[in-house]
CSV table of N, CA and C in Angstrom, one decimal:
chain,number,residue,atom,x,y,z
A,257,UNK,N,12.5,-31.0,123.8
A,257,UNK,CA,13.0,-30.8,122.5
A,257,UNK,C,13.5,-32.0,121.8
A,258,UNK,N,13.9,-33.0,122.7
A,258,UNK,CA,14.5,-34.2,122.2
A,258,UNK,C,13.5,-35.1,121.5
A,259,UNK,N,12.2,-34.9,121.9
A,259,UNK,CA,11.1,-35.7,121.2
A,259,UNK,C,11.0,-35.3,119.7
A,260,UNK,N,11.5,-34.2,119.4
A,260,UNK,CA,11.4,-33.8,117.9
A,260,UNK,C,12.6,-34.5,117.0
A,261,UNK,N,13.6,-34.9,117.7
A,261,UNK,CA,14.8,-35.4,116.9
A,261,UNK,C,14.3,-36.5,115.9
A,262,UNK,N,13.6,-37.4,116.4
A,262,UNK,CA,13.1,-38.5,115.4
A,262,UNK,C,12.3,-38.0,114.3
A,263,UNK,N,11.5,-36.9,114.6
A,263,UNK,CA,10.7,-36.5,113.5
A,263,UNK,C,11.6,-35.7,112.5
A,264,UNK,N,12.6,-35.1,113.0
A,264,UNK,CA,13.6,-34.4,112.1
A,264,UNK,C,14.4,-35.4,111.4
A,265,UNK,N,14.8,-36.4,112.0
A,265,UNK,CA,15.7,-37.4,111.3
A,265,UNK,C,14.8,-38.1,110.2
A,266,UNK,N,13.5,-38.4,110.5
A,266,UNK,CA,12.6,-38.9,109.4
A,266,UNK,C,12.5,-38.0,108.3
A,267,UNK,N,12.3,-36.8,108.7
A,267,UNK,CA,12.2,-35.8,107.5
A,267,UNK,C,13.3,-35.7,106.8
A,268,UNK,N,14.5,-35.7,107.3
A,268,UNK,CA,15.7,-35.7,106.7
A,268,UNK,C,16.0,-36.9,105.8
A,269,UNK,N,15.5,-37.9,106.2
A,269,UNK,CA,15.7,-39.2,105.4
A,269,UNK,C,15.0,-39.2,104.1
A,270,UNK,N,13.9,-38.3,103.9
A,270,UNK,CA,13.2,-38.0,102.8
A,270,UNK,C,13.9,-37.0,101.9
A,271,UNK,N,15.0,-36.4,102.4
A,271,UNK,CA,15.7,-35.5,101.4
A,271,UNK,C,17.0,-36.1,101.1
A,272,UNK,N,17.3,-36.2,99.7
A,272,UNK,CA,18.6,-36.6,99.3
A,272,UNK,C,19.7,-35.7,99.7
A,273,UNK,N,20.9,-36.2,100.0
A,273,UNK,CA,22.0,-35.5,100.6
A,273,UNK,C,22.4,-34.4,99.8
A,274,UNK,N,22.3,-34.4,98.5
A,274,UNK,CA,22.6,-33.2,97.7
A,274,UNK,C,21.5,-32.3,97.3
A,275,UNK,N,20.3,-32.7,97.7
A,275,UNK,CA,19.0,-32.1,97.3
A,275,UNK,C,18.7,-30.9,98.2
A,276,UNK,N,17.7,-30.2,97.7
A,276,UNK,CA,17.1,-29.2,98.6
A,276,UNK,C,15.7,-29.6,98.9
A,277,UNK,N,15.2,-29.0,99.9
A,277,UNK,CA,14.0,-29.5,100.5
A,277,UNK,C,12.8,-29.5,99.5
A,278,UNK,N,12.8,-28.4,98.7
A,278,UNK,CA,11.8,-28.4,97.6
A,278,UNK,C,11.8,-29.5,96.8
A,279,UNK,N,13.1,-30.0,96.4
A,279,UNK,CA,13.2,-31.1,95.5
A,279,UNK,C,12.9,-32.4,96.1
A,280,UNK,N,12.8,-32.5,97.5
A,280,UNK,CA,12.6,-33.8,98.1
A,280,UNK,C,11.0,-34.2,97.7
A,281,UNK,N,10.2,-33.3,97.5
A,281,UNK,CA,8.8,-33.6,97.2
A,281,UNK,C,8.8,-34.1,95.7
A,282,UNK,N,9.7,-34.0,94.9
A,282,UNK,CA,9.7,-34.4,93.6
A,282,UNK,C,9.0,-33.3,92.8
A,283,UNK,N,9.2,-33.2,91.5
A,283,UNK,CA,8.7,-32.2,90.6
A,283,UNK,C,7.2,-32.4,90.4
A,284,UNK,N,6.6,-33.5,90.6
A,284,UNK,CA,5.1,-33.5,90.4
A,284,UNK,C,4.3,-33.5,91.5
A,285,UNK,N,4.9,-33.4,92.8
A,285,UNK,CA,4.1,-33.1,94.1
A,285,UNK,C,3.9,-31.6,94.1
A,286,UNK,N,2.7,-31.2,94.4
A,286,UNK,CA,2.4,-29.8,94.6
A,286,UNK,C,3.1,-29.2,95.9
A,287,UNK,N,3.5,-27.9,95.8
A,287,UNK,CA,4.0,-27.2,96.9
A,287,UNK,C,2.9,-27.1,97.9
A,288,UNK,N,3.4,-26.8,99.1
A,288,UNK,CA,2.3,-26.5,100.2
A,288,UNK,C,1.4,-25.4,99.8
A,289,UNK,N,0.2,-25.4,100.1
A,289,UNK,CA,-0.8,-24.5,100.0
A,289,UNK,C,-0.4,-23.1,100.3
A,290,UNK,N,-0.9,-22.0,99.6
A,290,UNK,CA,-0.5,-20.7,99.8
A,290,UNK,C,-0.7,-20.4,101.2
A,291,UNK,N,0.4,-19.8,101.9
A,291,UNK,CA,0.3,-19.3,103.3
A,291,UNK,C,0.7,-20.6,104.2
A,292,UNK,N,0.9,-21.8,103.7
A,292,UNK,CA,1.2,-22.9,104.6
A,292,UNK,C,2.7,-23.1,104.5
A,293,UNK,N,3.3,-23.7,105.6
A,293,UNK,CA,4.6,-24.0,105.8
A,293,UNK,C,4.8,-25.5,106.1
A,294,UNK,N,5.6,-26.2,105.4
A,294,UNK,CA,6.0,-27.6,105.7
A,294,UNK,C,6.8,-27.6,107.0
A,295,UNK,N,6.2,-28.2,108.1
A,295,UNK,CA,6.9,-28.3,109.5
A,295,UNK,C,7.4,-29.6,109.8
A,296,UNK,N,7.2,-30.6,108.9
A,296,UNK,CA,7.8,-31.8,109.4
A,296,UNK,C,7.1,-33.0,108.6
A,297,UNK,N,7.6,-34.1,108.7
A,297,UNK,CA,7.0,-35.2,108.1
A,297,UNK,C,7.7,-36.6,108.7
A,298,UNK,N,7.1,-37.7,108.3
A,298,UNK,CA,7.6,-39.0,108.8
A,298,UNK,C,7.1,-40.0,107.7
A,299,UNK,N,8.0,-41.1,107.5
A,299,UNK,CA,7.7,-42.1,106.6
A,299,UNK,C,6.8,-43.1,107.4
A,300,UNK,N,5.9,-43.8,106.7
A,300,UNK,CA,5.1,-44.6,107.4
A,300,UNK,C,5.2,-46.0,106.7
A,301,UNK,N,5.0,-47.0,107.6
A,301,UNK,CA,5.2,-48.5,107.2
A,301,UNK,C,4.1,-48.7,106.2
A,302,UNK,N,4.5,-49.4,105.2
A,302,UNK,CA,3.5,-49.9,104.1
A,302,UNK,C,3.6,-51.4,104.0
A,303,UNK,N,3.1,-52.0,103.0
A,303,UNK,CA,3.0,-53.4,102.7
A,303,UNK,C,4.3,-53.7,102.0
A,304,UNK,N,4.9,-54.8,102.4
A,304,UNK,CA,6.2,-55.3,101.8
A,304,UNK,C,6.0,-55.3,100.2
A,305,UNK,N,6.8,-54.8,99.5
A,305,UNK,CA,6.7,-54.9,98.0
A,305,UNK,C,5.8,-53.8,97.5
A,306,UNK,N,5.1,-52.9,98.5
A,306,UNK,CA,4.1,-51.9,98.0
A,306,UNK,C,4.8,-50.6,98.0
A,307,UNK,N,4.0,-49.6,97.6
A,307,UNK,CA,4.6,-48.2,97.6
A,307,UNK,C,5.0,-47.7,98.9
A,308,UNK,N,5.9,-46.7,98.9
A,308,UNK,CA,6.2,-46.0,100.1
A,308,UNK,C,5.2,-44.9,100.5
A,309,UNK,N,5.1,-44.7,101.8
A,309,UNK,CA,4.1,-43.6,102.2
A,309,UNK,C,4.9,-42.6,103.1
A,310,UNK,N,4.3,-41.5,103.2
A,310,UNK,CA,4.8,-40.5,104.0
A,310,UNK,C,3.6,-39.6,104.5
A,311,UNK,N,3.7,-38.9,105.7
A,311,UNK,CA,2.8,-38.1,106.2
A,311,UNK,C,3.5,-36.7,106.5
A,312,UNK,N,3.0,-35.7,105.9
A,312,UNK,CA,3.6,-34.4,106.1
A,312,UNK,C,2.7,-33.4,106.8
A,313,UNK,N,3.2,-32.7,107.7
A,313,UNK,CA,2.5,-31.7,108.6
A,313,UNK,C,2.8,-30.3,108.0
A,314,UNK,N,1.6,-29.7,107.6
A,314,UNK,CA,1.7,-28.3,107.2
A,314,UNK,C,1.0,-27.4,108.2
A,315,UNK,N,1.7,-26.3,108.4
A,315,UNK,CA,1.1,-25.2,109.3
A,315,UNK,C,0.4,-24.2,108.5
A,316,UNK,N,-0.7,-23.9,108.6
A,316,UNK,CA,-1.5,-22.9,107.8
A,316,UNK,C,-2.2,-21.8,108.7
A,317,UNK,N,-1.4,-20.9,109.2
A,317,UNK,CA,-1.9,-20.0,110.3
A,317,UNK,C,-2.1,-20.8,111.5
A,318,UNK,N,-3.3,-20.6,112.1
A,318,UNK,CA,-3.6,-21.3,113.3
A,318,UNK,C,-4.0,-22.8,113.1
A,319,UNK,N,-4.1,-23.2,111.8
A,319,UNK,CA,-4.5,-24.6,111.5
A,319,UNK,C,-3.4,-25.4,111.1
A,320,UNK,N,-3.5,-26.7,111.2
A,320,UNK,CA,-2.5,-27.7,110.7
A,320,UNK,C,-3.3,-28.6,109.8
A,321,UNK,N,-2.5,-29.0,108.8
A,321,UNK,CA,-3.0,-30.0,107.9
A,321,UNK,C,-2.0,-31.2,107.8
A,322,UNK,N,-2.6,-32.4,107.8
A,322,UNK,CA,-1.8,-33.7,107.8
A,322,UNK,C,-2.1,-34.2,106.4
A,323,UNK,N,-1.2,-34.4,105.6
A,323,UNK,CA,-1.3,-34.8,104.4
A,323,UNK,C,-0.6,-36.2,104.1
A,324,UNK,N,-1.4,-37.1,103.7
A,324,UNK,CA,-0.8,-38.5,103.4
A,324,UNK,C,-0.3,-38.6,102.0
A,325,UNK,N,0.9,-39.0,101.7
A,325,UNK,CA,1.5,-39.1,100.3
A,325,UNK,C,1.9,-40.5,100.2
A,326,UNK,N,1.7,-40.8,98.8
A,326,UNK,CA,2.2,-42.1,98.3
A,326,UNK,C,3.3,-41.9,97.3
A,327,UNK,N,4.4,-42.7,97.4
A,327,UNK,CA,5.4,-42.6,96.2
A,327,UNK,C,4.9,-43.1,95.1
A,328,UNK,N,5.1,-42.2,94.0
A,328,UNK,CA,4.4,-42.7,92.7
A,328,UNK,C,5.5,-43.0,91.6
A,329,UNK,N,6.7,-42.7,92.0
A,329,UNK,CA,7.8,-42.8,91.0
A,329,UNK,C,9.1,-42.1,91.5
A,330,UNK,N,9.9,-42.0,90.6
A,330,UNK,CA,11.2,-41.3,90.8
A,330,UNK,C,11.4,-40.4,89.7
A,331,UNK,N,12.1,-39.2,90.1
A,331,UNK,CA,12.5,-38.3,89.2
A,331,UNK,C,14.0,-38.1,89.4
A,332,UNK,N,14.9,-38.9,88.5
A,332,UNK,CA,16.2,-39.2,88.9
A,332,UNK,C,16.5,-39.9,90.3
A,333,UNK,N,17.1,-39.2,91.1
A,333,UNK,CA,17.3,-39.8,92.5
A,333,UNK,C,16.2,-39.3,93.4
A,334,UNK,N,15.2,-38.5,92.9
A,334,UNK,CA,14.2,-37.9,93.9
A,334,UNK,C,12.9,-38.6,93.7
A,335,UNK,N,12.4,-39.0,95.0
A,335,UNK,CA,11.0,-39.5,94.9
A,335,UNK,C,10.0,-38.5,94.5
A,336,UNK,N,8.9,-39.0,93.9
A,336,UNK,CA,7.8,-38.2,93.4
A,336,UNK,C,6.6,-38.7,94.2
A,337,UNK,N,6.1,-37.8,95.1
A,337,UNK,CA,5.1,-38.0,96.0
A,337,UNK,C,3.7,-37.5,95.4
A,338,UNK,N,2.7,-38.2,95.7
A,338,UNK,CA,1.2,-37.8,95.2
A,338,UNK,C,0.5,-37.9,96.5
A,339,UNK,N,-0.3,-36.7,96.8
A,339,UNK,CA,-1.1,-36.6,98.0
A,339,UNK,C,-2.4,-37.5,97.6
A,340,UNK,N,-2.6,-38.4,98.7
A,340,UNK,CA,-3.7,-39.4,98.6
A,340,UNK,C,-4.8,-39.0,99.6
A,341,UNK,N,-4.6,-38.3,100.6
A,341,UNK,CA,-5.6,-37.9,101.7
A,341,UNK,C,-5.0,-36.8,102.4
A,342,UNK,N,-5.8,-36.1,103.1
A,342,UNK,CA,-5.4,-35.0,104.1
A,342,UNK,C,-6.6,-34.8,105.1
A,343,UNK,N,-6.2,-34.3,106.2
A,343,UNK,CA,-7.1,-33.8,107.3
A,343,UNK,C,-6.7,-32.4,107.7
A,344,UNK,N,-7.6,-31.6,108.0
A,344,UNK,CA,-7.3,-30.2,108.5
A,344,UNK,C,-7.6,-30.3,110.0
A,345,UNK,N,-6.7,-29.7,110.7
A,345,UNK,CA,-6.7,-29.8,112.3
A,345,UNK,C,-6.9,-28.5,112.9
A,346,UNK,N,-7.7,-28.2,113.6
A,346,UNK,CA,-7.8,-26.9,114.4
A,346,UNK,C,-7.3,-27.2,115.8
A,347,UNK,N,-6.4,-26.6,116.3
A,347,UNK,CA,-5.7,-26.6,117.5
A,347,UNK,C,-6.6,-25.9,118.6
A,348,UNK,N,-7.2,-26.7,119.7
A,348,UNK,CA,-8.0,-26.1,120.7
A,348,UNK,C,-7.1,-25.1,121.6
A,349,UNK,N,-5.9,-25.3,121.6
A,349,UNK,CA,-5.0,-24.3,122.3
A,349,UNK,C,-3.6,-24.3,121.7
A,350,UNK,N,-2.7,-23.4,122.1
A,350,UNK,CA,-1.5,-23.2,121.5
A,350,UNK,C,-0.5,-24.4,121.9
A,351,UNK,N,-0.8,-25.0,123.0
A,351,UNK,CA,0.0,-26.2,123.7
A,351,UNK,C,-0.3,-27.5,122.9
A,352,UNK,N,-1.5,-27.6,122.3
A,352,UNK,CA,-1.8,-28.8,121.6
A,352,UNK,C,-0.8,-28.9,120.3
A,353,UNK,N,-0.4,-30.2,120.1
A,353,UNK,CA,0.4,-30.3,119.0
A,353,UNK,C,0.0,-31.8,118.4
A,354,UNK,N,0.5,-31.9,117.1
A,354,UNK,CA,0.3,-33.1,116.4
A,354,UNK,C,1.5,-34.1,116.8
A,355,UNK,N,1.0,-35.2,117.4
A,355,UNK,CA,1.8,-36.3,118.0
A,355,UNK,C,1.9,-37.4,116.8
A,356,UNK,N,3.0,-37.8,116.7
A,356,UNK,CA,3.3,-38.7,115.5
A,356,UNK,C,3.4,-40.2,115.8
A,357,UNK,N,3.3,-41.1,114.9
A,357,UNK,CA,3.2,-42.4,115.1
A,357,UNK,C,4.4,-43.0,115.8
A,358,UNK,N,5.5,-42.4,115.7
A,358,UNK,CA,6.7,-42.8,116.5
A,358,UNK,C,6.5,-42.8,118.0
A,359,UNK,N,5.5,-42.1,118.5
A,359,UNK,CA,5.4,-42.0,119.9
A,359,UNK,C,4.0,-42.4,120.3
A,360,UNK,N,3.1,-42.7,119.3
A,360,UNK,CA,1.7,-43.0,119.8
A,360,UNK,C,1.2,-44.4,119.4
A,361,UNK,N,0.5,-44.9,120.2
A,361,UNK,CA,-0.3,-46.2,120.1
A,361,UNK,C,-1.7,-46.1,120.5
A,362,UNK,N,-2.4,-47.0,120.0
A,362,UNK,CA,-3.9,-47.1,120.3
A,362,UNK,C,-4.2,-48.6,120.7
A,363,UNK,N,-4.7,-48.6,121.7
A,363,UNK,CA,-5.2,-50.1,122.3
A,363,UNK,C,-6.2,-50.8,121.3
A,364,UNK,N,-7.0,-49.9,120.6
A,364,UNK,CA,-8.0,-50.4,119.7
A,364,UNK,C,-7.4,-50.9,118.4
A,365,UNK,N,-6.3,-50.2,117.9
A,365,UNK,CA,-5.7,-50.4,116.7
A,365,UNK,C,-4.1,-50.6,117.0
A,366,UNK,N,-3.7,-51.8,117.6
A,366,UNK,CA,-2.4,-51.8,118.0
A,366,UNK,C,-1.3,-51.8,117.0
A,367,UNK,N,-1.7,-52.2,115.8
A,367,UNK,CA,-0.7,-52.5,114.6
A,367,UNK,C,-0.6,-51.2,113.6
A,368,UNK,N,-1.5,-50.2,114.0
A,368,UNK,CA,-1.7,-49.1,113.1
A,368,UNK,C,-0.6,-48.0,113.4
A,369,UNK,N,-0.4,-47.1,112.4
A,369,UNK,CA,0.4,-45.9,112.5
A,369,UNK,C,-0.7,-44.9,113.1
A,370,UNK,N,-0.5,-44.3,114.3
A,370,UNK,CA,-1.5,-43.5,114.9
A,370,UNK,C,-0.9,-42.1,115.1
A,371,UNK,N,-1.8,-41.1,114.7
A,371,UNK,CA,-1.5,-39.7,115.0
A,371,UNK,C,-2.4,-39.1,115.9
A,372,UNK,N,-2.1,-38.2,116.8
A,372,UNK,CA,-3.1,-37.7,117.7
A,372,UNK,C,-2.9,-36.2,117.9
A,373,UNK,N,-3.7,-35.6,118.3
A,373,UNK,CA,-3.7,-34.1,118.6
A,373,UNK,C,-4.0,-34.0,120.1
A,374,UNK,N,-2.8,-33.6,120.8
A,374,UNK,CA,-2.9,-33.4,122.2
A,374,UNK,C,-1.7,-32.7,122.9
A,375,UNK,N,-1.6,-32.8,124.1
A,375,UNK,CA,-0.5,-32.0,124.7
A,375,UNK,C,0.5,-33.2,125.4
A,376,UNK,N,1.7,-32.9,125.4
A,376,UNK,CA,2.7,-33.6,126.2
A,376,UNK,C,3.1,-33.0,127.5
A,377,UNK,N,3.0,-33.9,128.5
A,377,UNK,CA,3.3,-33.3,129.9
A,377,UNK,C,4.4,-34.1,130.4
A,378,UNK,N,5.5,-33.4,131.0
A,378,UNK,CA,6.5,-34.0,131.6
A,378,UNK,C,6.1,-34.8,132.9
A,379,UNK,N,6.7,-36.1,133.0
A,379,UNK,CA,6.4,-36.8,134.2
A,379,UNK,C,7.6,-36.8,135.1
A,380,UNK,N,7.4,-37.3,136.3
A,380,UNK,CA,8.4,-37.2,137.4
A,380,UNK,C,9.7,-37.7,137.0
A,381,UNK,N,9.6,-38.8,136.2
A,381,UNK,CA,10.9,-39.5,135.8
A,381,UNK,C,11.6,-38.9,134.6
A,382,UNK,N,11.1,-37.7,134.1
A,382,UNK,CA,11.7,-37.0,133.0
A,382,UNK,C,11.2,-37.4,131.6
A,383,UNK,N,10.2,-38.3,131.6
A,383,UNK,CA,9.7,-38.7,130.4
A,383,UNK,C,8.5,-37.8,130.1
A,384,UNK,N,7.9,-38.0,129.0
A,384,UNK,CA,6.7,-37.2,128.5
A,384,UNK,C,5.6,-38.1,128.2
A,385,UNK,N,4.4,-37.8,128.5
A,385,UNK,CA,3.2,-38.6,128.2
A,385,UNK,C,2.1,-37.6,127.7
A,386,UNK,N,1.4,-38.1,126.8
A,386,UNK,CA,0.2,-37.4,126.3
A,386,UNK,C,-0.8,-37.1,127.4
A,387,UNK,N,-1.4,-36.0,127.2
A,387,UNK,CA,-2.7,-35.5,128.1
A,387,UNK,C,-3.5,-34.9,127.2
A,388,UNK,N,-4.9,-34.8,127.5
A,388,UNK,CA,-5.8,-34.0,126.9
A,388,UNK,C,-5.8,-34.2,125.3
A,389,UNK,N,-5.7,-35.6,124.9
A,389,UNK,CA,-5.8,-35.9,123.6
A,389,UNK,C,-7.3,-35.6,123.1
A,390,UNK,N,-7.4,-34.9,122.1
A,390,UNK,CA,-8.7,-34.4,121.6
A,390,UNK,C,-9.2,-35.0,120.2
A,391,UNK,N,-8.2,-35.6,119.6
A,391,UNK,CA,-8.5,-36.2,118.2
A,391,UNK,C,-7.5,-37.2,117.8
A,392,UNK,N,-7.7,-38.2,117.1
A,392,UNK,CA,-6.8,-39.1,116.7
A,392,UNK,C,-7.2,-39.7,115.4
A,393,UNK,N,-6.1,-40.2,114.7
A,393,UNK,CA,-6.3,-40.8,113.4
A,393,UNK,C,-5.4,-42.0,113.2
A,394,UNK,N,-5.7,-42.9,112.4
A,394,UNK,CA,-4.9,-44.1,112.1
A,394,UNK,C,-4.7,-44.1,110.6
A,395,UNK,N,-3.5,-44.5,110.1
A,395,UNK,CA,-3.2,-44.7,108.8
A,395,UNK,C,-3.8,-46.1,108.3
A,396,UNK,N,-4.9,-45.9,107.4
A,396,UNK,CA,-5.5,-47.1,106.9
A,396,UNK,C,-4.9,-47.3,105.6
A,397,UNK,N,-4.0,-48.2,105.5
A,397,UNK,CA,-3.2,-48.7,104.3
A,397,UNK,C,-4.1,-49.2,103.2
A,398,UNK,N,-5.0,-49.9,103.6
A,398,UNK,CA,-5.9,-50.6,102.5
A,398,UNK,C,-6.8,-49.5,101.7
A,399,UNK,N,-7.2,-48.5,102.4
A,399,UNK,CA,-8.0,-47.5,101.7
A,399,UNK,C,-7.1,-46.3,101.3
A,400,UNK,N,-5.8,-46.3,101.8
A,400,UNK,CA,-4.9,-45.2,101.6
A,400,UNK,C,-5.5,-43.8,102.1
A,401,UNK,N,-6.0,-43.9,103.4
A,401,UNK,CA,-6.5,-42.7,104.0
A,401,UNK,C,-6.2,-42.6,105.4
A,402,UNK,N,-6.5,-41.5,106.1
A,402,UNK,CA,-6.4,-41.2,107.4
A,402,UNK,C,-7.7,-41.4,108.1
A,403,UNK,N,-7.9,-42.3,108.8
A,403,UNK,CA,-9.2,-42.6,109.5
A,403,UNK,C,-9.5,-42.0,110.8
A,404,UNK,N,-10.4,-41.4,111.2
A,404,UNK,CA,-10.6,-40.9,112.6
A,404,UNK,C,-10.7,-42.1,113.4
A,405,UNK,N,-10.1,-42.1,114.6
A,405,UNK,CA,-10.4,-43.2,115.6
A,405,UNK,C,-10.7,-42.5,117.0
A,406,UNK,N,-11.3,-43.3,117.9
A,406,UNK,CA,-11.7,-42.7,119.2
A,406,UNK,C,-10.4,-42.4,120.1
A,407,UNK,N,-10.5,-41.5,120.7
A,407,UNK,CA,-9.2,-41.1,121.5
A,407,UNK,C,-9.0,-41.9,122.7
A,408,UNK,N,-10.1,-42.6,123.2
A,408,UNK,CA,-10.0,-43.4,124.5
A,408,UNK,C,-9.0,-44.7,124.0
A,409,UNK,N,-7.9,-44.8,124.8
A,409,UNK,CA,-7.0,-45.8,124.4
A,409,UNK,C,-5.7,-45.5,123.6
A,410,UNK,N,-5.7,-44.1,123.3
A,410,UNK,CA,-4.5,-43.6,122.6
A,410,UNK,C,-3.7,-42.9,123.6
A,411,UNK,N,-2.5,-43.4,123.5
A,411,UNK,CA,-1.4,-42.9,124.4
A,411,UNK,C,-0.1,-42.7,123.6
A,412,UNK,N,0.5,-41.5,123.9
A,412,UNK,CA,1.7,-41.0,123.2
A,412,UNK,C,2.6,-40.8,124.3
A,413,UNK,N,3.9,-41.3,124.2
A,413,UNK,CA,4.9,-41.2,125.2
A,413,UNK,C,6.3,-41.2,124.6
A,414,UNK,N,7.2,-40.5,125.3
A,414,UNK,CA,8.6,-40.3,125.0
A,414,UNK,C,9.5,-40.5,126.2
A,415,UNK,N,10.4,-41.5,126.1
A,415,UNK,CA,11.3,-41.8,127.3
A,415,UNK,C,12.1,-40.5,127.6
A,416,UNK,N,12.6,-40.4,128.8
A,416,UNK,CA,13.3,-39.2,129.3
A,416,UNK,C,14.7,-39.1,128.5
A,417,UNK,N,15.3,-40.4,128.1
A,417,UNK,CA,16.6,-40.3,127.5
A,417,UNK,C,16.4,-40.0,125.9
A,418,UNK,N,15.3,-40.0,125.5
A,418,UNK,CA,15.2,-39.8,123.9
A,418,UNK,C,15.3,-38.3,123.5
């Protein structure tokens, strides 16, 4: 459960202290699709001086959607987000989960923010490590999209103390 604390903290950072969750998206960002629930998000590294980016995970029944958003302005103190790309994810099993860049690296794309679909398994030292990664994406900032990457060389891990 502790592996989700960073995701929750990142999501809360997107919400102003006096705001409501629906306001955090800004008035111009569309709400989640009908039947979908916003289950988390994370800010992504951008280029210095460039726009801010965020990725939001939506649960739509048995499927997940990963939506890439760019900050396009402000509405008072609230950021206004515009969706620039998304991928729809089918989970091969209930144990598979979307693993976020805070925990994932790719040996082929060492400087990229990497998302993966896999399972986390507890290790003897109390840490967690990904297993059975079936799909992976990197945040391609130049093209503002989520690009599919090979799963070979993708590793997601969480220290036991996190």
